[in-house]
């Protein structure tokens, strides 16, 4: 005698996702959006987001921030209604830069009619742009600017 039976092979989820940004600064928000698919009549019913190997969320979308600065690995595990599981992990997919810390020194520290010239020395960390407002209507975007204060404003 010969026995026969029907076997149904279920589809695996095709895991994919989109990121709103991949290069950002500490504490900037980023949106992780599930774009996974599976052929009908199957459906994906469970999502697990991982950041650097740690579970970060269980919804189809995840909004988060990153601290400290560095590279982050993003992963998504998707489960279908039939219990089929697939995943996608991308190493160092998000790069987070440190926040700048503003700082400067002024020489001299006090100005006046007899000494209207001032020199600014940048002491900032992680800075790539500068903007100084001298209080007399003058501005500078140089890293280490000099200014002669207007006598009207002294």
XYZ file of N, CA and C in Angstrom:
462
model
N 0.831 -1.186 0.000
C 0.000 0.000 0.000
C 0.879 1.254 0.000
N 0.330 2.267 -0.596
C 1.032 3.546 -0.680
C 0.198 4.612 0.008
N 0.883 5.353 0.875
C 0.217 6.441 1.569
C 0.623 7.757 0.937
N -0.315 8.639 0.823
C -0.015 9.984 0.296
C -0.602 11.019 1.248
N 0.022 12.156 1.256
C -0.456 13.251 2.096
C -0.038 14.557 1.423
N -0.751 15.596 1.715
C -0.434 16.909 1.169
C 0.394 17.680 2.178
N 1.452 18.275 1.693
C 2.320 19.070 2.551
C 2.282 20.511 2.039
N 2.016 21.429 2.949
C 2.025 22.845 2.574
C 3.327 23.471 3.090
N 4.036 24.116 2.193
C 5.270 24.803 2.570
C 4.951 26.289 2.638
N 5.143 26.856 3.797
C 4.800 28.252 4.016
C 5.947 29.164 3.602
N 5.570 30.329 3.195
C 6.541 31.335 2.762
C 7.241 31.965 3.968
N 8.510 32.271 3.794
C 9.239 33.070 4.775
C 8.973 34.546 4.509
N 8.965 35.366 5.540
C 8.906 36.810 5.303
C 10.161 37.256 4.549
N 10.012 38.208 3.667
C 11.153 38.834 3.003
C 11.436 40.112 3.790
N 12.437 40.050 4.669
C 12.679 41.126 5.630
C 13.428 42.287 4.972
N 12.891 43.476 5.191
C 13.553 44.707 4.746
C 13.035 45.857 5.602
N 13.795 46.937 5.626
C 13.377 48.114 6.386
C 14.030 49.346 5.803
N 13.481 50.497 6.195
C 14.007 51.790 5.750
C 14.345 52.623 6.978
N 15.382 53.429 6.849
C 15.805 54.325 7.927
C 15.639 55.758 7.456
N 15.141 56.623 8.327
C 14.962 58.026 7.945
C 16.301 58.746 7.803
N 17.354 58.230 8.440
C 18.681 58.826 8.343
C 19.695 57.786 8.781
N 20.911 57.873 8.262
C 21.958 56.933 8.665
C 23.173 57.637 9.265
N 23.247 58.947 9.128
C 24.323 59.733 9.733
C 23.664 60.870 10.491
N 23.868 60.923 11.813
C 23.190 61.914 12.622
C 24.033 62.257 13.844
N 23.526 63.174 14.637
C 24.202 63.585 15.869
C 23.524 62.945 17.075
N 24.238 62.895 18.180
C 23.696 62.362 19.426
C 22.334 62.996 19.697
N 21.366 62.173 20.059
C 20.000 62.555 20.427
C 19.129 63.061 19.276
N 19.609 63.003 18.030
C 18.734 63.306 16.892
C 17.786 62.120 16.697
N 16.512 62.371 16.409
C 15.580 61.260 16.213
C 15.784 60.574 14.860
N 15.552 59.275 14.837
C 15.584 58.504 13.592
C 14.391 57.548 13.604
N 13.795 57.361 12.432
C 12.627 56.493 12.281
C 13.065 55.224 11.545
N 12.790 54.063 12.137
C 13.043 52.770 11.519
C 11.690 52.214 11.092
N 11.531 51.950 9.788
C 10.237 51.547 9.246
C 10.331 50.172 8.603
N 9.495 49.260 9.048
C 9.413 47.925 8.469
C 8.862 48.021 7.046
N 9.554 47.425 6.077
C 9.059 47.354 4.697
C 9.023 45.890 4.235
N 8.997 44.971 5.188
C 9.007 43.541 4.892
C 7.729 43.134 4.169
N 7.852 42.085 3.347
C 6.700 41.590 2.592
C 6.603 40.076 2.744
N 5.438 39.564 2.400
C 5.189 38.122 2.321
C 3.999 37.953 1.370
N 4.033 36.951 0.492
C 2.920 36.787 -0.456
C 1.610 36.463 0.250
N 0.508 36.932 -0.341
C -0.820 36.590 0.180
C -1.043 35.102 -0.035
N -1.767 34.414 0.785
C -2.636 34.904 1.854
C -1.919 35.016 3.193
N -0.608 34.900 3.184
C 0.144 34.953 4.435
C 0.266 36.395 4.913
N 0.594 36.547 6.181
C 0.752 37.894 6.740
C 1.862 37.865 7.787
N 2.580 38.975 7.853
C 3.564 39.146 8.922
C 2.839 39.690 10.146
N 3.126 39.106 11.316
C 2.370 39.471 12.514
C 3.248 39.931 13.678
N 4.566 39.760 13.557
C 5.427 40.106 14.684
C 6.725 40.705 14.173
N 7.168 41.758 14.876
C 8.400 42.462 14.513
C 9.232 42.658 15.771
N 10.522 42.450 15.650
C 11.442 42.710 16.757
C 12.628 43.501 16.210
N 12.772 44.725 16.696
C 13.884 45.589 16.310
C 15.033 45.415 17.295
N 16.243 45.312 16.772
C 17.436 45.187 17.609
C 18.421 46.297 17.261
N 18.997 46.897 18.291
C 20.053 47.896 18.124
C 21.259 47.389 18.896
N 22.348 47.167 18.173
C 23.569 46.591 18.762
C 23.268 45.315 19.546
N 22.364 44.489 19.010
C 22.058 43.201 19.606
C 21.030 43.208 20.712
N 20.585 44.376 21.155
C 19.603 44.461 22.237
C 18.215 44.779 21.666
N 17.205 44.108 22.185
C 15.833 44.359 21.741
C 15.463 45.808 22.030
N 14.978 46.520 20.993
C 14.664 47.949 21.133
C 13.189 48.254 20.899
N 12.431 47.340 20.292
C 11.018 47.596 20.032
C 10.359 46.412 19.359
N 9.006 46.377 19.441
C 8.248 45.251 18.881
C 7.082 45.704 18.006
N 7.138 46.889 17.498
C 6.107 47.395 16.593
C 6.679 47.449 15.172
N 5.833 47.597 14.141
C 6.354 47.686 12.772
C 7.260 48.902 12.542
N 7.083 49.954 13.331
C 7.924 51.140 13.218
C 8.521 51.448 14.581
N 9.736 52.037 14.545
C 10.413 52.394 15.778
C 11.028 53.776 15.601
N 10.704 54.666 16.502
C 11.334 55.986 16.536
C 12.248 56.009 17.748
N 13.511 56.393 17.536
C 14.470 56.343 18.631
C 15.547 57.402 18.446
N 16.353 57.574 19.471
C 17.528 58.435 19.418
C 18.727 57.596 19.855
N 19.931 58.097 19.588
C 21.144 57.355 19.909
C 22.081 58.197 20.758
N 22.605 57.577 21.811
C 23.600 58.188 22.676
C 24.319 57.031 23.360
N 25.598 56.902 23.261
C 26.602 57.881 22.860
C 26.904 57.834 21.369
N 27.843 58.678 20.947
C 28.303 58.693 19.562
C 28.967 57.359 19.227
N 28.894 56.990 17.947
C 29.527 55.754 17.489
C 28.704 55.091 16.403
N 29.105 53.884 16.027
C 28.390 53.118 15.021
C 27.390 52.177 15.669
N 26.242 52.012 15.020
C 25.174 51.166 15.555
C 24.734 50.138 14.514
N 24.580 48.894 14.954
C 24.071 47.809 14.124
C 22.562 47.734 14.311
N 21.837 47.670 13.196
C 20.380 47.600 13.221
C 19.947 46.229 12.727
N 18.968 45.643 13.413
C 18.439 44.356 12.998
C 16.930 44.305 13.141
N 16.297 43.536 12.266
C 14.847 43.332 12.327
C 14.561 41.848 12.146
N 13.772 41.280 13.064
C 13.307 39.892 12.981
C 11.805 39.957 12.750
N 11.335 39.281 11.692
C 9.914 39.292 11.334
C 9.384 37.861 11.394
N 8.178 37.725 11.971
C 7.524 36.425 12.086
C 6.188 36.487 11.359
N 5.916 35.464 10.555
C 4.637 35.397 9.845
C 3.576 34.772 10.744
N 2.331 34.817 10.300
C 1.231 34.230 11.054
C 1.359 32.726 11.210
N 2.156 32.091 10.353
C 2.383 30.647 10.441
C 3.609 30.308 11.279
N 4.250 31.330 11.861
C 5.409 31.074 12.710
C 6.735 31.019 11.979
N 6.742 31.344 10.697
C 7.997 31.365 9.947
C 8.747 32.650 10.285
N 10.059 32.539 10.501
C 10.865 33.652 10.979
C 12.031 33.896 10.034
N 12.283 35.171 9.760
C 13.493 35.556 9.026
C 13.985 36.871 9.614
N 15.233 37.201 9.311
C 15.827 38.402 9.914
C 16.805 39.065 8.961
N 17.107 40.317 9.286
C 18.100 41.096 8.546
C 18.848 41.952 9.558
N 20.178 41.806 9.593
C 21.032 42.600 10.478
C 22.105 43.272 9.636
N 22.286 44.579 9.834
C 23.297 45.343 9.107
C 24.238 46.005 10.098
N 25.504 45.624 10.039
C 26.511 46.143 10.970
C 26.859 47.590 10.659
N 27.039 48.379 11.713
C 27.475 49.778 11.605
C 26.624 50.560 10.597
N 25.321 50.326 10.613
C 24.443 50.965 9.636
C 24.143 52.415 9.965
N 24.165 52.774 11.238
C 23.919 54.156 11.644
C 25.180 54.687 12.314
N 25.632 55.865 11.865
C 26.789 56.517 12.460
C 26.306 57.763 13.189
N 26.626 57.842 14.479
C 26.196 58.951 15.323
C 27.424 59.771 15.716
N 27.379 61.054 15.404
C 28.482 61.961 15.719
C 28.242 62.658 17.050
N 29.323 62.983 17.761
C 29.162 63.682 19.041
C 28.681 65.109 18.838
N 28.031 65.644 19.858
C 27.601 67.040 19.814
C 28.810 67.949 20.013
N 28.814 69.094 19.355
C 29.907 70.040 19.607
C 29.733 70.690 20.981
N 30.845 71.107 21.542
C 30.839 71.840 22.804
C 31.466 73.196 22.518
N 30.646 74.254 22.586
C 31.122 75.593 22.258
C 32.001 76.147 23.365
N 33.028 76.877 22.955
C 33.899 77.532 23.910
C 34.816 78.515 23.205
N 35.175 79.585 23.885
C 36.123 80.546 23.322
C 36.734 81.383 24.431
N 37.869 81.979 24.102
C 38.530 82.940 24.974
C 38.631 84.249 24.217
N 38.523 85.358 24.917
C 38.642 86.682 24.300
C 39.877 87.378 24.877
N 40.619 88.055 23.987
C 41.794 88.805 24.424
C 41.739 90.192 23.800
N 41.626 91.219 24.575
C 41.539 91.229 26.038
C 40.132 90.841 26.484
N 39.971 90.581 27.768
C 38.663 90.196 28.294
C 37.746 91.401 28.470
N 38.302 92.611 28.505
C 37.522 93.845 28.593
C 38.050 94.808 27.535
N 37.137 95.484 26.854
C 37.534 96.469 25.843
C 37.014 97.840 26.239
N 37.519 98.830 25.555
C 37.084 100.192 25.829
C 37.563 101.119 24.725
N 37.385 102.401 24.925
C 37.753 103.388 23.915
C 39.243 103.313 23.594
N 40.062 103.092 24.606
C 41.507 103.060 24.392
C 41.985 101.725 23.823
N 41.184 100.682 23.968
C 41.570 99.365 23.474
C 40.342 98.678 22.851
N 39.935 99.116 21.623
C 38.718 98.573 21.011
C 38.928 97.250 20.260
N 40.185 96.808 20.113
C 40.452 95.571 19.367
C 40.286 94.353 20.274
N 39.673 93.306 19.718
C 39.479 92.061 20.468
C 39.817 90.886 19.545
N 40.481 89.900 20.081
C 40.825 88.672 19.367
C 40.111 87.510 20.058
N 39.467 86.653 19.278
C 38.747 85.500 19.819
C 39.535 84.239 19.483
N 39.726 83.383 20.470
C 40.402 82.108 20.292
C 39.395 80.986 20.544
N 39.168 80.165 19.534
C 38.228 79.051 19.640
C 38.780 77.973 20.573
N 37.985 77.543 21.539
C 38.346 76.423 22.425
C 37.279 75.323 22.356
N 36.500 75.324 21.285
C 35.403 74.359 21.121
C 35.929 72.951 20.846
N 35.076 71.958 21.110
C 35.355 70.567 20.786
C 34.327 70.093 19.764
N 34.771 69.298 18.789
C 33.902 68.697 17.775
C 33.175 69.739 16.936
N 33.770 70.894 16.721
C 33.125 71.966 15.948
C 33.669 72.004 14.531
N 32.792 72.310 13.590
C 33.205 72.470 12.192
C 32.745 73.804 11.616
N 31.896 74.532 12.334
C 31.432 75.854 11.926
C 31.379 76.747 13.156
N 31.596 78.046 12.923
C 31.599 79.001 14.021
C 30.783 80.220 13.632
N 30.198 80.861 14.612
C 29.484 82.106 14.393
C 29.597 82.977 15.631
N 30.138 84.155 15.459
C 30.322 85.086 16.574
C 29.534 86.364 16.308
N 28.856 86.857 17.323
C 28.164 88.140 17.277
C 28.829 89.011 18.333
N 29.457 90.089 17.902
C 30.271 90.900 18.799
C 29.477 91.928 19.601
N 28.197 92.079 19.341
C 27.381 93.001 20.117
C 27.383 94.423 19.589
N 28.179 94.684 18.551
C 28.216 96.027 17.961
C 27.700 95.994 16.525
N 27.002 94.915 16.168
C 26.505 94.750 14.807
C 27.443 93.947 13.926
N 28.633 93.641 14.422
C 29.603 92.872 13.641
C 29.421 91.372 13.914
N 29.595 90.581 12.845
C 29.524 89.130 12.918
C 30.757 88.549 12.268
N 31.117 87.338 12.660
C 32.190 86.614 11.990
C 31.877 85.135 12.026
N 32.255 84.460 10.949
C 32.100 83.015 10.864
C 33.463 82.331 10.782
N 34.521 83.084 11.102
C 35.861 82.530 11.163
C 36.052 81.780 12.472
N 36.984 80.851 12.505
C 37.231 80.088 13.730
C 37.841 80.955 14.825
N 38.775 81.822 14.469
C 39.470 82.673 15.438
C 39.462 84.121 14.932
N 38.321 84.798 15.023
C 38.212 86.130 14.423
C 38.781 87.243 15.315
N 39.037 88.358 14.674
C 39.391 89.593 15.368
C 38.342 90.628 15.006
N 38.122 91.588 15.912
C 37.151 92.635 15.656
C 37.591 93.909 16.367
N 37.357 95.022 15.700
C 37.546 96.329 16.347
C 36.163 96.832 16.659
N 35.852 96.911 17.939
C 34.520 97.320 18.356
C 34.245 98.767 17.967
N 33.065 98.992 17.484
C 32.639 100.338 17.104
C 32.566 101.213 18.346
N 33.103 102.419 18.258
C 33.103 103.328 19.403
C 31.692 103.721 19.821
N 30.742 103.635 18.924
C 29.351 103.968 19.239
C 28.799 102.993 20.279
N 29.236 101.759 20.248
C 28.686 100.712 21.118
C 29.540 100.428 22.354
N 30.642 101.106 22.523
C 31.512 100.828 23.674
C 30.987 101.525 24.906
